[in-house]
Short mmCIF file of C-alpha atoms and ligand atoms in Angstrom, two decimals:
data_model
loop_
_atom_site.label_atom_id
_atom_site.label_comp_id
_atom_site.label_asym_id
_atom_site.label_seq_id
_atom_site.Cartn_x
_atom_site.Cartn_y
_atom_site.Cartn_z
CA MET A 469 -79.70 -20.46 -72.94
CA ASN A 470 -83.25 -20.20 -74.23
CA ILE A 471 -84.80 -16.76 -74.65
CA VAL A 472 -88.26 -15.56 -75.60
CA LEU A 473 -88.26 -12.10 -77.17
CA PHE A 474 -91.69 -10.62 -77.62
CA GLY A 475 -93.31 -7.29 -78.40
CA PRO A 476 -95.71 -5.76 -80.91
CA PRO A 477 -94.96 -6.03 -84.63
CA GLY A 478 -92.28 -3.50 -85.58
CA CYS A 479 -90.78 -3.24 -82.07
CA GLY A 480 -87.41 -4.45 -83.37
CA LYS A 481 -87.36 -8.00 -82.06
CA GLY A 482 -85.99 -9.40 -85.31
CA THR A 483 -83.03 -7.00 -85.17
CA GLN A 484 -82.36 -7.72 -81.52
CA ALA A 485 -82.65 -11.47 -82.07
CA GLN A 486 -80.05 -11.21 -84.81
CA LEU A 487 -77.67 -9.37 -82.46
CA LEU A 488 -78.20 -11.94 -79.72
CA LYS A 489 -77.57 -14.72 -82.20
CA GLU A 490 -74.23 -13.16 -83.14
CA LYS A 491 -73.19 -12.44 -79.56
CA TYR A 492 -74.11 -15.76 -77.96
CA GLY A 493 -74.11 -18.14 -80.93
CA LEU A 494 -77.76 -19.01 -80.44
CA ILE A 495 -80.25 -20.24 -83.03
CA HIS A 496 -82.78 -17.59 -84.04
CA LEU A 497 -86.20 -19.11 -84.55
CA SER A 498 -88.47 -16.51 -86.16
CA THR A 499 -91.74 -18.31 -86.80
CA GLY A 500 -92.82 -15.52 -89.18
CA GLU A 501 -89.58 -15.85 -91.18
CA VAL A 502 -89.98 -19.62 -91.44
CA LEU A 503 -93.55 -19.15 -92.69
CA ARG A 504 -92.48 -16.53 -95.27
CA HIS A 505 -89.77 -18.88 -96.49
CA GLU A 506 -92.26 -21.75 -96.77
CA GLN A 507 -94.55 -19.48 -98.78
CA ALA A 508 -91.76 -18.54 -101.15
CA MET A 509 -91.04 -22.26 -101.62
CA LYS A 510 -94.79 -22.92 -102.09
CA THR A 511 -94.79 -25.80 -99.60
CA GLU A 512 -97.95 -27.13 -97.97
CA LEU A 513 -97.22 -25.17 -94.78
CA GLY A 514 -96.62 -22.06 -96.87
CA LEU A 515 -99.89 -22.42 -98.73
CA GLU A 516 -101.83 -23.14 -95.54
CA SER A 517 -100.48 -20.09 -93.74
CA LYS A 518 -100.43 -17.50 -96.54
CA ARG A 519 -104.06 -16.39 -96.46
CA LEU A 520 -104.14 -16.05 -92.67
CA MET A 521 -100.88 -14.14 -92.55
CA GLU A 522 -101.96 -11.69 -95.22
CA LYS A 523 -104.98 -10.84 -93.08
CA GLY A 524 -102.87 -10.38 -89.97
CA LEU A 525 -104.43 -13.45 -88.33
CA PHE A 526 -102.65 -16.24 -86.46
CA VAL A 527 -101.62 -19.48 -88.09
CA PRO A 528 -103.00 -22.62 -86.33
CA ASP A 529 -101.17 -23.62 -83.15
CA ASP A 530 -100.37 -27.17 -84.27
CA LEU A 531 -98.38 -25.91 -87.28
CA ILE A 532 -96.40 -23.49 -85.12
CA LEU A 533 -95.75 -25.98 -82.32
CA GLU A 534 -94.56 -28.63 -84.74
CA MET A 535 -92.14 -26.10 -86.20
CA VAL A 536 -90.86 -25.29 -82.69
CA SER A 537 -90.45 -28.93 -81.74
CA ASN A 538 -88.61 -29.78 -84.98
CA THR A 539 -86.28 -26.82 -84.59
CA LEU A 540 -85.39 -27.82 -81.04
CA ASP A 541 -84.35 -31.25 -82.29
CA ARG A 542 -81.60 -29.73 -84.41
CA PRO A 543 -78.19 -30.36 -82.81
CA GLU A 544 -77.20 -26.66 -83.19
CA CYS A 545 -79.94 -25.84 -80.69
CA LEU A 546 -77.93 -27.28 -77.82
CA VAL A 547 -76.37 -23.85 -77.24
CA GLY A 548 -79.81 -22.27 -77.09
CA VAL A 549 -82.62 -20.68 -79.03
CA ILE A 550 -84.09 -17.20 -79.33
CA PHE A 551 -87.82 -17.56 -79.82
CA ASP A 552 -89.01 -14.62 -81.92
CA GLY A 553 -92.73 -14.65 -82.69
CA VAL A 554 -93.58 -17.57 -80.47
CA PRO A 555 -95.29 -17.89 -78.03
CA ARG A 556 -98.03 -15.52 -79.10
CA THR A 557 -100.70 -16.75 -76.70
CA ILE A 558 -100.88 -18.26 -73.24
CA TYR A 559 -101.81 -21.57 -74.88
CA GLN A 560 -98.60 -21.47 -76.94
CA ALA A 561 -96.58 -20.47 -73.86
CA GLU A 562 -97.85 -23.52 -71.98
CA ALA A 563 -97.22 -25.74 -74.98
CA LEU A 564 -93.70 -24.35 -75.39
CA GLU A 565 -92.96 -25.20 -71.78
CA ARG A 566 -94.17 -28.77 -72.31
CA ILE A 567 -92.13 -29.15 -75.49
CA LEU A 568 -89.01 -27.79 -73.79
CA SER A 569 -89.36 -29.93 -70.70
CA GLY A 570 -89.94 -33.01 -72.88
CA LYS A 571 -86.50 -32.30 -74.34
CA LYS A 572 -84.97 -31.58 -70.90
CA LYS A 573 -84.74 -27.86 -71.62
CA SER A 574 -86.30 -24.76 -70.12
CA LEU A 575 -86.63 -21.02 -70.63
CA ASP A 576 -84.04 -18.75 -69.08
CA TYR A 577 -85.21 -15.28 -70.09
CA VAL A 578 -88.36 -13.67 -71.38
CA ILE A 579 -87.89 -10.12 -72.60
CA GLU A 580 -90.62 -7.83 -73.88
CA ILE A 581 -89.75 -4.84 -76.07
CA LEU A 582 -92.19 -2.07 -75.18
CA ILE A 583 -93.15 0.58 -77.72
CA ASP A 584 -95.91 3.00 -78.65
CA ASP A 585 -98.49 2.20 -81.39
CA ALA A 586 -98.04 5.56 -83.13
CA VAL A 587 -94.37 4.80 -83.75
CA LEU A 588 -95.07 1.26 -84.83
CA GLU A 589 -97.29 2.07 -87.76
CA LYS A 590 -94.55 4.12 -89.46
CA ARG A 591 -91.90 1.57 -88.62
CA ILE A 592 -93.90 -1.26 -90.15
CA THR A 593 -95.41 0.32 -93.24
CA GLY A 594 -92.04 1.89 -94.16
CA ARG A 595 -89.85 -1.17 -93.86
CA PHE A 596 -88.30 -3.04 -96.77
CA THR A 597 -85.43 -5.44 -97.32
CA CYS A 598 -82.78 -5.93 -99.99
CA LYS A 599 -83.58 -9.01 -102.04
CA GLY A 600 -79.89 -9.69 -102.59
CA CYS A 601 -78.38 -9.55 -99.10
CA GLY A 602 -81.31 -9.11 -96.73
CA ALA A 603 -80.20 -5.67 -95.44
CA GLY A 604 -83.12 -3.88 -93.79
CA TYR A 605 -84.27 -0.33 -94.59
CA ASN A 606 -87.13 2.03 -93.82
CA ASP A 607 -88.69 4.76 -96.02
CA PHE A 608 -89.02 7.10 -93.03
CA SER A 609 -86.06 6.37 -90.79
CA LYS A 610 -83.44 4.52 -92.82
CA PRO A 611 -83.70 4.94 -96.59
CA THR A 612 -80.95 3.68 -98.88
CA LYS A 613 -78.20 6.29 -99.40
CA GLU A 614 -78.84 6.25 -103.15
CA LYS A 615 -82.47 5.83 -104.10
CA GLY A 616 -83.23 2.29 -105.23
CA ILE A 617 -79.73 0.89 -104.63
CA CYS A 618 -78.75 -1.29 -101.67
CA ASP A 619 -75.98 0.34 -99.58
CA VAL A 620 -74.48 -3.04 -98.78
CA CYS A 621 -74.50 -5.11 -101.99
CA GLY A 622 -75.64 -2.71 -104.74
CA SER A 623 -78.73 -4.75 -105.61
CA ILE A 624 -81.66 -2.84 -107.09
CA GLU A 625 -84.27 -5.36 -106.01
CA PHE A 626 -86.12 -4.98 -102.73
CA VAL A 627 -88.97 -6.80 -101.03
CA ARG A 628 -91.74 -5.71 -98.70
CA ARG A 629 -93.71 -8.08 -96.50
CA ALA A 630 -97.21 -8.72 -97.83
CA ASP A 631 -98.59 -8.13 -94.31
CA ASP A 632 -96.86 -4.78 -93.74
CA THR A 633 -99.79 -2.71 -95.05
CA ALA A 634 -101.53 -0.06 -92.90
CA GLU A 635 -104.72 -2.13 -92.78
CA THR A 636 -103.05 -5.40 -91.76
CA VAL A 637 -100.91 -3.62 -89.19
CA LYS A 638 -104.05 -2.58 -87.30
CA GLN A 639 -105.25 -6.18 -87.19
CA ARG A 640 -101.84 -7.45 -86.12
CA LEU A 641 -101.69 -4.91 -83.31
CA ARG A 642 -105.20 -5.88 -82.21
CA MET A 643 -104.12 -9.54 -82.10
CA TYR A 644 -101.03 -8.55 -80.15
CA TYR A 645 -102.90 -6.69 -77.42
CA GLU A 646 -105.67 -9.26 -77.12
CA GLN A 647 -103.65 -12.46 -77.34
CA THR A 648 -99.96 -11.80 -76.77
CA ARG A 649 -99.85 -9.04 -74.14
CA PRO A 650 -101.23 -11.36 -71.42
CA LEU A 651 -97.85 -13.11 -71.60
CA THR A 652 -96.46 -10.20 -69.56
CA GLU A 653 -98.38 -11.27 -66.45
CA TYR A 654 -97.93 -14.95 -67.21
CA TYR A 655 -94.13 -14.70 -67.29
CA ARG A 656 -93.98 -12.13 -64.50
CA LYS A 657 -95.61 -14.68 -62.19
CA LYS A 658 -92.99 -17.20 -63.22
CA GLY A 659 -90.23 -14.73 -62.34
CA LEU A 660 -88.88 -14.76 -65.90
CA TYR A 661 -90.17 -11.43 -67.18
CA GLU A 662 -88.04 -8.41 -68.06
CA SER A 663 -88.84 -5.46 -70.31
CA VAL A 664 -86.89 -2.95 -72.35
CA ASP A 665 -87.87 0.41 -73.83
CA GLY A 666 -88.05 -0.14 -77.61
CA LEU A 667 -87.82 3.60 -78.28
CA LEU A 668 -84.14 3.58 -77.42
CA ASP A 669 -81.85 3.16 -80.39
CA VAL A 670 -80.85 -0.33 -81.56
CA GLY A 671 -77.51 -0.35 -79.72
CA GLU A 672 -79.07 0.83 -76.46
CA VAL A 673 -81.83 -1.78 -76.58
CA ALA A 674 -79.17 -4.43 -77.18
CA GLN A 675 -77.19 -3.16 -74.20
CA VAL A 676 -80.19 -3.40 -71.89
CA ILE A 677 -80.93 -6.92 -73.11
CA ASN A 678 -77.32 -7.97 -72.60
CA SER A 679 -77.30 -6.55 -69.10
CA VAL A 680 -80.49 -8.47 -68.26
CA ILE A 681 -78.82 -11.66 -69.44
CA GLU A 682 -75.56 -11.01 -67.62
CA LYS A 683 -77.35 -9.96 -64.42
CA ARG A 684 -79.49 -13.08 -64.28
CA LYS A 685 -76.58 -15.32 -65.14
CA TYR A 686 -74.90 -14.39 -61.87
CA THR A 687 -77.90 -14.18 -59.53
P1 AMP B 919 -93.97 -12.05 -87.51
O1 AMP B 919 -92.93 -12.17 -88.57
O2 AMP B 919 -93.53 -12.56 -86.17
O3 AMP B 919 -94.56 -10.65 -87.42
O4 AMP B 919 -95.18 -13.00 -87.95
C1 AMP B 919 -95.90 -12.76 -89.15
C2 AMP B 919 -97.18 -13.56 -89.15
O5 AMP B 919 -96.89 -14.96 -89.08
C3 AMP B 919 -98.14 -13.30 -88.00
O6 AMP B 919 -98.94 -12.14 -88.19
C4 AMP B 919 -98.95 -14.59 -88.01
O7 AMP B 919 -99.88 -14.58 -89.07
C5 AMP B 919 -97.90 -15.66 -88.34
N1 AMP B 919 -97.29 -16.20 -87.11
C6 AMP B 919 -95.97 -16.11 -86.74
N2 AMP B 919 -95.75 -16.71 -85.56
C7 AMP B 919 -96.95 -17.18 -85.14
C8 AMP B 919 -97.38 -17.86 -83.98
N3 AMP B 919 -96.54 -18.15 -82.98
N4 AMP B 919 -98.69 -18.19 -83.89
C9 AMP B 919 -99.57 -17.90 -84.88
N5 AMP B 919 -99.23 -17.23 -86.00
C10 AMP B 919 -97.93 -16.87 -86.14
#
């Protein structure tokens, strides 16, 4: 089962991908997460992508597509993959299809999480993560119970994404509407497209996504 989850930055696709991974045992490929990890490790890919990411710009297609192809070669991917952050353009969507068909695979579901820009800015600029266990928080909607202490593991160290600033968010949203939103029509024509209201709470969004998957499974 291969799923593309897409939506503007801050729509909650990372959270939903994690839930899908747990429910269906899929591999979660977040291209952004892979790039952030490469940057922390100071690899060539990390160094090449850092400057572009910090400006809210896209990383070159060949780097992303190679990452996708390599991931799909991992044996754990036989069960399926959730693509989170890729494709981001029609070009990448076409390339993803070619890569998948070259490996005798295909896409089963494409789900867009829809949400308003005004909500997104707060969601993005407020978010931070525990450095110890990765638990996610938000200054506005989900602060830690005790200031500066992780609710889950007690760590006092937190990280914020370098590209989660108000200025970069605007650029990332611009890129989303110009380059990524056309995927809606692209996948609608292929009969793969479904959408979910990202303003619902996390559990409700997950329920809608699960019902899309279950419904299609049997039709
Ligand atoms: P994300 O974590 O999905 O918000 O991605 C963070 C950043 O990583 C993006 O703003 C881009 O700079 C880069 N990136 C992630 N995925 C892609 C992709 N498919 N194509 C180009 N750039 C990407």
